[in-house]
XYZ file of C-alpha atoms in Angstrom:
710
model
C 306.007 46.608 200.686
C 308.790 46.618 198.091
C 312.461 46.272 198.929
C 313.060 49.903 198.007
C 310.198 51.152 200.172
C 311.489 49.091 203.093
C 314.982 50.479 202.702
C 313.750 54.056 202.499
C 311.768 53.618 205.713
C 314.777 52.121 207.469
C 317.309 54.721 206.341
C 318.444 57.695 208.348
C 318.791 61.005 206.519
C 322.556 60.518 206.469
C 322.226 57.062 204.928
C 319.864 58.390 202.287
C 322.316 61.131 201.355
C 325.059 58.511 201.227
C 323.217 56.803 198.365
C 323.385 60.066 196.414
C 327.136 60.396 196.950
C 329.283 59.274 193.990
C 332.996 59.252 194.810
C 336.221 58.567 192.942
C 338.949 56.154 193.936
C 342.635 56.901 193.617
C 344.992 55.077 191.311
C 348.680 54.242 191.626
C 351.164 52.555 189.341
C 350.500 49.114 190.854
C 346.760 49.385 190.344
C 343.646 51.097 191.620
C 343.183 51.701 195.349
C 340.497 53.079 197.618
C 341.720 56.045 199.684
C 341.402 55.658 203.453
C 338.820 58.435 203.759
C 336.621 56.782 201.135
C 336.919 53.448 202.960
C 335.685 55.073 206.164
C 332.775 56.727 204.361
C 331.733 53.430 202.747
C 331.745 51.704 206.137
C 329.587 54.532 207.488
C 327.031 54.080 204.700
C 327.919 57.445 203.186
C 328.734 56.307 199.624
C 326.355 55.108 196.915
C 328.805 54.572 194.094
C 332.525 54.522 193.300
C 334.276 55.165 189.994
C 337.834 54.896 188.687
C 338.229 51.534 190.395
C 338.515 48.201 188.584
C 339.748 44.671 188.987
C 337.852 41.763 190.606
C 339.858 41.672 193.840
C 339.777 45.359 194.704
C 336.149 45.740 193.619
C 335.086 42.742 195.707
C 336.988 44.056 198.746
C 335.372 47.457 198.379
C 331.902 46.005 197.823
C 332.348 43.905 200.966
C 332.727 47.095 202.996
C 329.258 48.223 201.879
C 327.468 44.879 201.956
C 328.953 43.341 205.104
C 330.120 46.268 207.242
C 327.261 48.772 207.000
C 323.976 48.764 208.902
C 321.741 48.155 205.875
C 324.141 46.392 203.523
C 323.210 48.391 200.413
C 325.652 47.497 197.606
C 327.737 50.037 195.721
C 327.613 50.818 192.004
C 331.037 50.817 190.334
C 331.393 53.085 187.284
C 334.036 54.078 184.769
C 334.436 56.221 181.649
C 334.360 53.646 178.841
C 334.191 55.880 175.789
C 335.884 53.638 173.238
C 336.961 50.457 174.925
C 337.947 48.975 178.254
C 340.951 46.645 177.922
C 340.691 46.506 174.132
C 340.791 50.077 172.830
C 338.811 50.937 169.714
C 338.941 54.150 167.626
C 337.752 57.344 169.311
C 333.997 57.808 168.776
C 334.326 60.594 166.187
C 336.435 58.249 164.066
C 334.234 55.206 164.636
C 331.153 57.210 163.694
C 332.722 57.626 160.248
C 332.037 53.955 159.565
C 328.315 54.848 159.485
C 327.663 51.338 160.735
C 325.316 51.018 163.762
C 326.071 47.316 164.051
C 329.783 48.076 164.412
C 329.010 50.748 167.021
C 326.927 48.230 168.947
C 329.529 45.458 168.687
C 332.382 47.577 170.066
C 330.194 48.689 172.994
C 329.225 45.048 173.654
C 332.877 43.974 173.663
C 333.727 46.813 176.047
C 330.852 45.853 178.341
C 331.928 42.211 178.495
C 335.507 43.157 179.339
C 334.521 45.697 181.988
C 331.800 43.598 183.609
C 334.208 40.755 184.308
C 336.307 43.195 186.365
C 333.447 44.486 188.480
C 332.254 47.540 186.551
C 328.471 48.080 186.580
C 328.060 51.413 184.822
C 329.720 53.182 181.909
C 329.873 56.965 181.746
C 329.093 56.680 178.035
C 327.942 57.178 175.342
C 328.900 60.806 174.899
C 326.171 62.311 172.691
C 327.147 65.962 172.382
C 326.577 67.131 168.819
C 329.460 69.421 167.934
C 330.171 71.660 164.967
C 333.322 73.242 166.355
C 336.638 71.370 166.038
C 338.243 73.714 168.541
C 336.308 71.847 171.232
C 338.472 68.967 172.431
C 335.574 66.728 173.334
C 334.428 66.549 169.729
C 336.623 63.423 169.649
C 334.329 61.676 172.146
C 331.072 62.052 170.264
C 329.229 61.291 167.031
C 330.023 64.495 165.118
C 327.799 67.262 163.838
C 324.515 65.636 162.873
C 321.628 64.956 165.310
C 320.216 62.124 163.198
C 323.582 60.348 163.223
C 323.892 61.097 166.934
C 320.511 59.493 167.562
C 321.440 56.309 165.715
C 324.792 56.269 167.530
C 323.000 56.611 170.884
C 320.678 53.704 170.203
C 323.481 51.416 169.016
C 325.804 52.159 171.920
C 323.068 51.685 174.522
C 322.062 48.365 172.979
C 325.702 47.320 173.088
C 326.379 48.383 176.668
C 323.124 47.245 178.243
C 322.316 44.121 176.265
C 318.854 42.659 176.711
C 318.669 43.022 180.517
C 320.704 45.088 182.954
C 320.694 42.158 185.364
C 322.713 40.049 182.929
C 326.271 39.708 184.171
C 327.761 41.003 180.945
C 325.661 44.186 180.913
C 326.677 47.719 181.836
C 324.272 50.521 182.668
C 324.769 53.210 180.012
C 325.017 56.885 180.924
C 324.066 59.301 178.161
C 326.151 62.445 178.515
C 326.571 65.404 178.644
C 323.038 66.720 178.807
C 323.091 69.032 176.932
C 324.595 71.310 174.240
C 328.172 71.180 175.530
C 329.365 70.940 171.939
C 328.130 74.501 171.363
C 330.424 75.987 174.027
C 331.371 79.604 173.351
C 334.519 79.784 171.193
C 334.957 76.027 171.533
C 336.242 76.366 175.120
C 335.394 73.455 177.365
C 333.054 74.324 180.251
C 332.191 77.693 178.661
C 328.663 79.086 178.458
C 326.254 78.013 175.736
C 323.808 80.439 174.175
C 321.484 78.715 171.721
C 317.894 79.202 170.682
C 315.081 76.961 171.838
C 314.765 75.792 168.249
C 318.446 74.850 168.051
C 318.133 72.886 171.273
C 315.190 70.872 169.965
C 316.479 70.394 166.429
C 320.162 69.717 167.089
C 321.211 69.083 170.681
C 318.305 67.223 172.287
C 317.465 64.533 169.665
C 320.351 62.156 170.555
C 319.299 62.250 174.202
C 315.703 61.628 173.289
C 316.880 58.603 171.299
C 318.917 57.457 174.300
C 315.880 57.615 176.586
C 313.756 55.767 174.028
C 316.489 53.111 173.854
C 316.218 52.620 177.619
C 319.443 54.187 178.865
C 319.795 53.688 182.606
C 321.369 57.040 183.482
C 322.042 60.533 182.200
C 324.834 62.891 183.198
C 324.182 66.628 183.212
C 326.735 68.871 181.529
C 329.112 71.362 183.123
C 328.001 74.235 180.926
C 325.103 76.583 181.308
C 322.448 76.852 178.618
C 321.108 80.341 178.030
C 322.249 81.434 181.470
C 321.110 78.434 183.506
C 323.751 75.832 184.477
C 322.684 72.372 183.402
C 323.296 71.056 186.925
C 320.411 73.243 188.092
C 318.340 73.379 184.893
C 314.880 72.438 186.160
C 313.231 73.095 182.786
C 315.437 70.639 180.908
C 316.103 68.039 183.625
C 312.733 67.801 185.362
C 310.695 69.386 182.589
C 312.087 67.784 179.445
C 313.678 64.561 180.680
C 311.408 63.607 183.559
C 308.008 64.893 182.492
C 308.114 65.122 178.712
C 310.213 62.010 178.009
C 309.162 60.088 181.154
C 312.775 59.301 181.995
C 312.778 57.458 185.309
C 316.476 56.561 185.498
C 319.265 58.193 187.467
C 320.485 61.691 186.643
C 323.974 62.442 187.942
C 326.119 65.530 187.975
C 329.483 65.751 186.312
C 332.682 65.947 188.369
C 332.237 68.594 191.150
C 329.568 70.338 189.056
C 327.234 70.802 192.040
C 329.706 72.976 193.962
C 330.477 74.863 190.740
C 326.979 76.348 190.834
C 328.460 78.901 193.236
C 331.099 79.862 190.676
C 328.396 80.016 187.997
C 326.763 82.705 190.107
C 323.377 81.050 190.641
C 323.945 79.873 194.231
C 325.132 81.999 197.146
C 326.705 79.066 198.984
C 327.070 75.285 198.845
C 323.780 74.771 200.645
C 321.933 76.634 197.910
C 323.965 74.820 195.265
C 323.021 71.392 196.637
C 319.368 72.408 196.892
C 319.263 73.788 193.359
C 320.771 70.641 191.879
C 318.542 68.243 193.788
C 315.304 70.077 193.081
C 316.247 70.407 189.400
C 316.429 66.625 189.163
C 320.083 65.663 189.801
C 320.033 62.431 191.837
C 323.735 61.734 192.364
C 326.386 64.269 193.269
C 329.707 63.311 191.679
C 332.730 63.902 193.920
C 331.832 67.297 195.406
C 330.203 65.879 198.564
C 327.825 68.836 198.623
C 324.722 66.666 199.020
C 326.205 64.821 201.982
C 327.441 67.955 203.741
C 324.827 70.511 202.804
C 321.423 68.944 202.158
C 320.651 68.605 205.898
C 321.001 72.395 206.195
C 319.008 72.873 202.976
C 316.269 70.725 204.489
C 316.335 72.826 207.650
C 316.077 76.047 205.601
C 313.138 74.686 203.638
C 315.062 74.758 200.339
C 314.345 71.072 199.727
C 311.741 68.628 200.978
C 312.476 65.168 202.302
C 310.255 63.879 199.502
C 312.801 65.286 196.995
C 315.570 63.335 198.714
C 313.477 60.153 198.915
C 312.643 60.331 195.202
C 316.317 60.631 194.265
C 317.342 57.805 196.604
C 314.576 55.589 195.223
C 315.894 56.086 191.673
C 319.431 55.141 192.745
C 318.188 52.053 194.596
C 316.012 51.094 191.644
C 319.061 51.167 189.355
C 320.934 48.908 191.766
C 317.953 46.583 191.786
C 317.770 46.541 187.988
C 321.463 45.668 187.915
C 320.753 42.702 190.207
C 323.125 43.995 192.878
C 320.830 43.272 195.825
C 320.675 39.616 194.819
C 324.282 39.353 193.635
C 326.385 42.258 194.938
C 329.619 40.552 193.875
C 328.483 40.026 190.313
C 331.269 39.583 187.805
C 330.927 38.427 184.252
C 332.898 35.355 183.278
C 336.355 36.464 182.104
C 336.606 36.287 178.314
C 338.240 33.140 177.037
C 341.427 33.508 175.045
C 339.508 33.167 171.808
C 337.102 35.938 172.820
C 339.955 38.283 173.652
C 341.493 37.632 170.253
C 338.085 38.220 168.655
C 337.989 41.618 170.369
C 341.402 42.428 168.893
C 340.113 41.479 165.464
C 337.055 43.660 166.049
C 339.384 46.513 166.997
C 341.255 45.983 163.726
C 338.047 45.968 161.714
C 336.792 49.111 163.488
C 340.106 50.889 162.949
C 340.210 50.072 159.231
C 336.620 51.259 158.826
C 337.420 54.514 160.639
C 340.292 55.628 158.377
C 339.137 58.369 156.006
C 340.970 58.819 152.728
C 340.674 62.579 152.267
C 342.710 63.047 149.084
C 344.610 60.804 146.688
C 346.429 61.764 143.517
C 346.974 58.174 142.432
C 349.699 57.276 144.918
C 347.485 54.863 146.865
C 347.350 51.992 147.189
C 351.119 51.652 147.218
C 352.467 50.415 143.910
C 354.133 47.027 143.645
C 357.442 48.593 142.614
C 357.786 50.634 145.809
C 360.712 49.138 147.691
C 362.156 51.804 149.984
C 359.906 53.816 152.327
C 360.745 56.553 154.814
C 358.354 56.744 157.750
C 358.820 60.234 159.129
C 357.098 62.284 161.799
C 356.395 62.411 165.526
C 353.358 60.107 165.357
C 355.140 57.288 163.524
C 356.190 55.426 166.656
C 353.979 57.117 169.269
C 352.523 54.074 170.966
C 350.608 55.734 173.827
C 349.160 58.415 171.560
C 347.391 55.795 169.436
C 345.120 55.110 172.447
C 343.523 58.552 172.388
C 341.778 60.129 175.395
C 339.703 58.185 177.935
C 341.399 54.874 177.250
C 340.068 53.276 180.464
C 342.101 50.185 181.406
C 343.876 50.078 178.054
C 347.639 49.720 177.964
C 350.051 51.402 175.577
C 352.057 48.192 175.239
C 349.071 46.632 173.469
C 349.099 49.278 170.739
C 350.566 48.627 167.309
C 352.325 51.784 166.135
C 352.237 53.004 162.549
C 355.899 52.091 162.114
C 355.330 48.595 163.489
C 352.290 48.063 161.312
C 354.123 49.044 158.137
C 357.157 46.925 158.979
C 354.963 43.884 159.611
C 352.953 44.389 156.430
C 355.920 45.203 154.193
C 358.571 42.781 155.379
C 360.176 42.628 151.954
C 360.549 46.417 151.835
C 363.267 48.584 153.328
C 361.647 50.907 155.864
C 363.659 53.676 157.488
C 362.414 55.963 160.226
C 363.050 59.399 161.668
C 360.761 61.489 163.888
C 362.139 64.820 162.617
C 360.348 66.886 165.245
C 358.313 66.273 168.390
C 354.530 66.652 168.444
C 354.906 69.966 170.250
C 357.907 72.197 170.848
C 360.185 74.409 168.778
C 363.145 72.109 168.138
C 363.802 71.832 164.379
C 367.184 70.169 164.649
C 365.924 66.797 163.408
C 364.398 68.106 160.195
C 367.612 67.903 158.162
C 368.081 64.243 159.052
C 364.496 63.598 157.953
C 365.099 65.469 154.675
C 368.160 63.368 153.990
C 366.115 60.185 154.373
C 363.364 61.543 152.129
C 365.740 62.238 149.238
C 366.610 58.576 148.818
C 363.290 56.684 149.004
C 360.416 55.761 146.733
C 357.720 57.075 149.103
C 357.530 59.071 152.314
C 354.825 58.261 154.858
C 354.545 61.435 156.896
C 352.992 60.787 160.334
C 351.622 64.029 161.717
C 348.971 65.160 164.159
C 348.111 65.532 167.818
C 349.019 63.737 171.004
C 346.307 61.804 172.824
C 346.148 64.511 175.489
C 345.294 67.164 172.902
C 341.799 65.708 172.496
C 339.135 65.075 175.093
C 338.217 67.058 178.182
C 339.988 70.386 178.790
C 341.744 70.008 175.420
C 340.300 72.885 173.436
C 342.553 74.434 170.800
C 342.097 77.965 169.462
C 343.979 77.078 166.280
C 343.347 73.420 165.430
C 346.175 73.016 162.959
C 349.373 70.978 163.225
C 351.075 71.813 166.543
C 354.756 72.545 167.105
C 357.049 72.486 164.102
C 355.193 69.807 162.182
C 354.255 72.124 159.323
C 357.894 73.080 158.859
C 358.819 69.386 158.799
C 356.106 68.523 156.279
C 356.867 71.385 153.912
C 360.587 70.642 153.861
C 360.011 66.936 153.267
C 357.575 67.624 150.417
C 360.028 70.131 148.955
C 362.524 67.308 148.374
C 360.207 66.044 145.645
C 359.655 62.686 147.340
C 356.143 61.311 146.762
C 354.445 61.920 150.109
C 351.505 60.328 151.898
C 350.406 62.284 154.970
C 348.653 60.577 157.878
C 346.794 62.772 160.364
C 346.485 61.186 163.799
C 344.016 63.450 165.561
C 340.799 63.732 167.523
C 339.376 66.575 165.426
C 339.613 67.973 161.891
C 342.885 69.860 161.487
C 343.067 73.000 159.373
C 345.921 72.446 156.911
C 344.872 73.490 153.388
C 348.512 73.696 152.306
C 348.980 69.991 153.121
C 346.055 68.924 150.941
C 347.506 70.963 148.087
C 351.051 69.620 148.366
C 350.882 65.972 149.508
C 350.025 63.207 147.036
C 347.571 61.701 149.530
C 346.206 62.639 152.944
C 344.354 60.315 155.291
C 342.578 61.106 158.549
C 343.811 58.217 160.673
C 342.401 59.784 163.849
C 343.268 58.017 167.126
C 342.554 54.415 166.259
C 343.345 52.477 169.426
C 345.161 49.176 169.826
C 345.271 48.161 166.184
C 346.143 51.537 164.662
C 349.344 50.477 162.898
C 347.935 47.308 161.387
C 344.812 49.074 160.139
C 346.801 51.880 158.538
C 349.137 49.412 156.851
C 346.173 47.458 155.472
C 344.767 50.627 153.889
C 348.042 51.941 152.487
C 348.848 48.609 150.875
C 345.354 48.130 149.466
C 344.605 45.055 151.545
C 341.611 47.018 152.792
C 339.743 49.499 150.636
C 338.998 52.580 152.799
C 335.296 53.200 153.314
C 334.987 55.751 156.150
C 333.143 59.018 155.654
C 333.481 62.231 157.653
C 330.941 62.579 160.452
C 331.896 66.241 160.706
C 332.562 68.998 158.187
C 336.304 69.655 157.734
C 337.091 73.407 157.663
C 339.774 75.141 155.628
C 340.422 77.722 158.307
C 339.468 78.258 161.928
C 337.712 81.445 160.811
C 334.970 79.302 159.227
C 334.104 77.686 162.573
C 331.446 76.727 163.528
C 330.848 75.037 160.194
C 328.320 72.350 159.276
C 326.349 71.176 156.273
C 322.818 71.732 157.651
C 322.878 75.501 157.558
C 319.835 77.597 156.801
C 319.625 79.847 153.810
C 319.835 83.601 153.984
C 318.255 86.344 151.971
C 321.675 86.874 150.424
C 323.277 83.454 149.895
C 326.952 83.311 148.886
C 327.476 84.658 145.393
C 330.908 85.353 143.942
C 329.352 87.932 141.612
C 327.536 89.806 144.378
C 329.732 91.725 146.786
C 326.853 92.136 149.233
C 326.307 88.432 149.836
C 327.115 86.065 152.696
C 330.796 85.300 152.099
C 334.336 86.009 153.267
C 336.798 88.400 151.702
C 339.780 86.176 152.473
C 338.555 82.593 152.412
C 336.072 80.477 150.458
C 332.753 79.721 152.112
C 333.038 76.056 151.187
C 334.782 73.719 153.636
C 337.917 71.764 152.856
C 335.752 68.637 152.818
C 331.994 68.315 153.326
C 330.211 66.108 155.808
C 330.193 62.560 154.425
C 333.342 63.022 152.347
C 335.657 60.068 151.980
C 337.437 58.443 149.052
C 338.150 54.810 148.276
C 340.212 52.961 145.688
C 337.045 52.401 143.675
C 334.802 54.815 141.762
C 331.077 54.588 142.383
C 328.506 56.515 140.370
C 324.874 57.110 141.285
C 322.150 57.439 138.671
C 318.412 57.255 138.149
C 317.032 58.659 141.387
C 313.299 58.043 141.405
C 310.510 58.174 143.958
C 307.317 56.141 144.124
C 304.970 59.132 144.332
C 304.980 62.824 143.466
C 302.319 63.668 146.038
C 301.808 62.157 149.467
C 299.809 62.568 152.671
C 300.801 61.901 156.275
C 299.686 58.300 156.065
C 301.853 57.482 153.058
C 305.355 56.092 152.897
C 307.708 57.616 150.362
C 310.210 55.298 148.756
C 313.292 56.636 146.974
C 315.520 54.423 144.837
C 318.882 55.070 143.267
C 321.206 52.915 141.165
C 324.804 52.576 142.370
C 327.487 51.257 140.013
C 331.098 50.389 140.747
C 332.983 51.712 137.731
C 336.343 50.383 138.903
C 338.129 47.059 139.116
C 338.187 47.089 142.925
C 335.448 45.752 145.206
C 334.140 48.437 147.519
C 331.679 49.351 150.229
C 329.917 52.662 149.666
C 327.853 54.856 151.977
C 324.953 56.635 150.279
C 323.222 59.539 152.019
C 319.660 60.788 151.635
C 318.971 64.396 152.576
C 315.678 66.283 152.627
C 314.920 69.958 152.045
C 311.590 71.485 152.988
C 311.443 74.138 150.258
C 308.967 76.556 151.838
C 307.908 76.469 155.477
C 306.724 78.884 158.138
C 310.136 78.393 159.787
C 313.080 78.442 157.372
C 314.437 74.921 157.224
C 318.060 73.830 156.760
C 319.142 73.552 153.153
C 319.698 69.837 153.788
C 318.790 67.491 156.620
C 320.064 63.927 156.767
C 317.147 61.506 156.955
C 318.703 58.164 156.015
C 321.837 56.456 154.823
C 322.603 53.046 153.371
C 325.746 51.003 152.926
C 326.127 48.912 149.815
C 328.831 46.406 148.837
C 329.707 46.445 145.148
C 331.901 44.053 143.218
C 333.927 45.453 140.291
C 331.716 46.560 137.423
C 328.525 45.648 139.275
C 325.420 47.701 140.029
C 322.810 47.589 142.769
C 319.608 49.480 143.431
C 319.490 51.085 146.866
C 316.101 51.841 148.403
C 315.180 54.312 151.173
C 311.814 54.502 152.920
C 310.656 57.765 154.472
C 307.717 58.018 156.878
C 305.751 61.067 157.944
C 308.213 61.704 160.770
C 310.924 62.439 158.204
C 308.931 65.418 156.922
C 308.111 66.984 160.295
C 309.858 69.818 162.122
C 309.380 71.474 165.518
C 306.591 74.035 165.459
C 306.307 77.151 167.573
C 305.666 74.977 170.638
C 308.586 72.683 169.709
C 306.182 69.827 169.077
C 306.434 68.005 165.721
C 304.365 69.673 163.030
C 303.625 68.820 159.413
C 303.176 71.484 156.791
C 301.924 70.710 153.274
C 304.170 71.898 150.492
C 307.152 71.055 148.305
C 310.127 68.946 149.344
C 313.371 68.034 147.622
C 314.984 64.655 148.140
C 318.736 64.761 147.582
C 320.878 61.628 147.343
C 324.636 61.360 147.045
C 327.979 60.317 148.481
C 328.436 63.370 150.715
C 326.781 66.657 151.627
C 328.361 68.374 148.620
C 325.130 69.747 147.135
C 326.452 70.254 143.628
C 327.058 66.501 143.327
C 323.685 65.319 144.624
C 320.846 63.822 142.630
C 317.527 65.538 143.268
C 313.869 64.586 143.067
C 310.872 66.678 144.100
C 307.529 65.819 145.643
C 304.715 67.531 147.486
C 302.873 66.889 150.718
C 299.149 67.539 150.325
C 296.436 67.984 152.919
C 294.060 65.090 153.494
């Protein structure tokens, strides 16, 4: 008999339900604590896992309660939201995705895992894999952007980084893919709001990253708060049991989000908490986060016949199996070896590299990199010296004092320059009294670096914005500074694209500096001075106006595509259809041209590989790293296909004046799409291959080929 079978036989119903109970610890200024009530529940065997608790001493003390003071001695799992770093804070995921570098994504997750594991954490509530095409949604900052193919690669890299080769290794964290699913399609971009999407959209856009996560071996999945087509995800039997368990054979732990089980009553699908607990359990949710509904209400649900004891046993077995995979039964006090001083410094250097690779140069009228004759710089704006805001949301055990501000970074990099500073306005609020002081500084400098954007709390959970532009009086500050005639570089610290078409028209350069973490200031200084050539590309389409939202490159055609000469076509009266910047946009200090796209065959069958090659040449005198995208268009199909679908990308390093040939290989899977039954299907016919530096179709090279029947 296995250990898990023996435990299940020995457990009372209450002890079984305790394993399904995931609770949160409190936190005070002096460090994390375990509330008295939680301590009592752990001693009683009524808790399976604890989150928001870290540090070797407090974790060991808490684990001792479960291992040494309960009847069966079942260890606890300790979890934490580790979205973009633990002690060392890296750029928010939306920014890091812009590096289009899976190895970087994996390395930052590995560093986070090593730091967290040495302080007693076993499980990360990450990666967040919600595809989102709506910048109003605050949680867009936490995920991989708008494209399911990118999201799938992001999922695989992050899970490799968190989990390592074996979960039992001391430096490994169990990864939790969240939020399953489609939260990024919330109505009007409002967090927690309902989602109404077609079955096809689910399978083409929102499910692929989770499928990739399961295939990569993720240990756990968290269900989303939202409903999908009227059914809350916490009780969505078709997607949890049907898709995850049966179709994908996922045998890991599924957990609810924070109090989501009790919220089934508010959703209107459960009459009371007993029904809510029963619905969640029978739909496939193993662990109830925080609400306590399983512990309090499943005994009554069992008595009413709403659940079977076999349902409870199956959920408990999955939780125990995860603990076994983590090695907790053999080593309940497992802690990774604390990183040596050199390792910690290496993580800081990794954070710097990640931050530099996340900065997107959106526009540049020749002002960057800063010229050698620039001697006096005004650093103006509310984000210039905003240390805590550089961390971004979900900064785990990170500390603001470890952050390098933009002002500090520029002062350190430009020690021979005179740098003066004025905030001008606050991030939010109506006070304009500081603008005149800022204008006075701007009149007497060579360059203004204008630091604008959002606070850390304006991105992440419950941080939706109906008008995602510059908050407060920042526009007034920017326009008055630019009106002085001072050459102006605008930096946008943000967790989402910000609608500010006027800024792109008026400033000499604009960079999306996002929320870059600990090394924000140093990374920004390296880019502005030219010490690092920016190479990030947008992982999300950047709208001109909120009225264009949702906006994304992979749209389907219409019978009346946009046509300026046809009034009755799909367009706006008051705004262009085109975004401010397309998916994949990003400038550098070099100029790369692509030529000579060719493919190895004009006709192919399902057994063939298609190889596309393109020549990339650096036409400048600056070394660069370029990202080249390959899109596919199925020209005619029984189901209208998106005008472009990303199927591959490649990064290429180019020395000044040098050329390289970049090759892409496409397999049959690249040419498939979900059929009527949502299973992959292949349809003979014509395809276009499009290659370029962004999803701007008019600047893509195109080659055509045809799939033929065998």
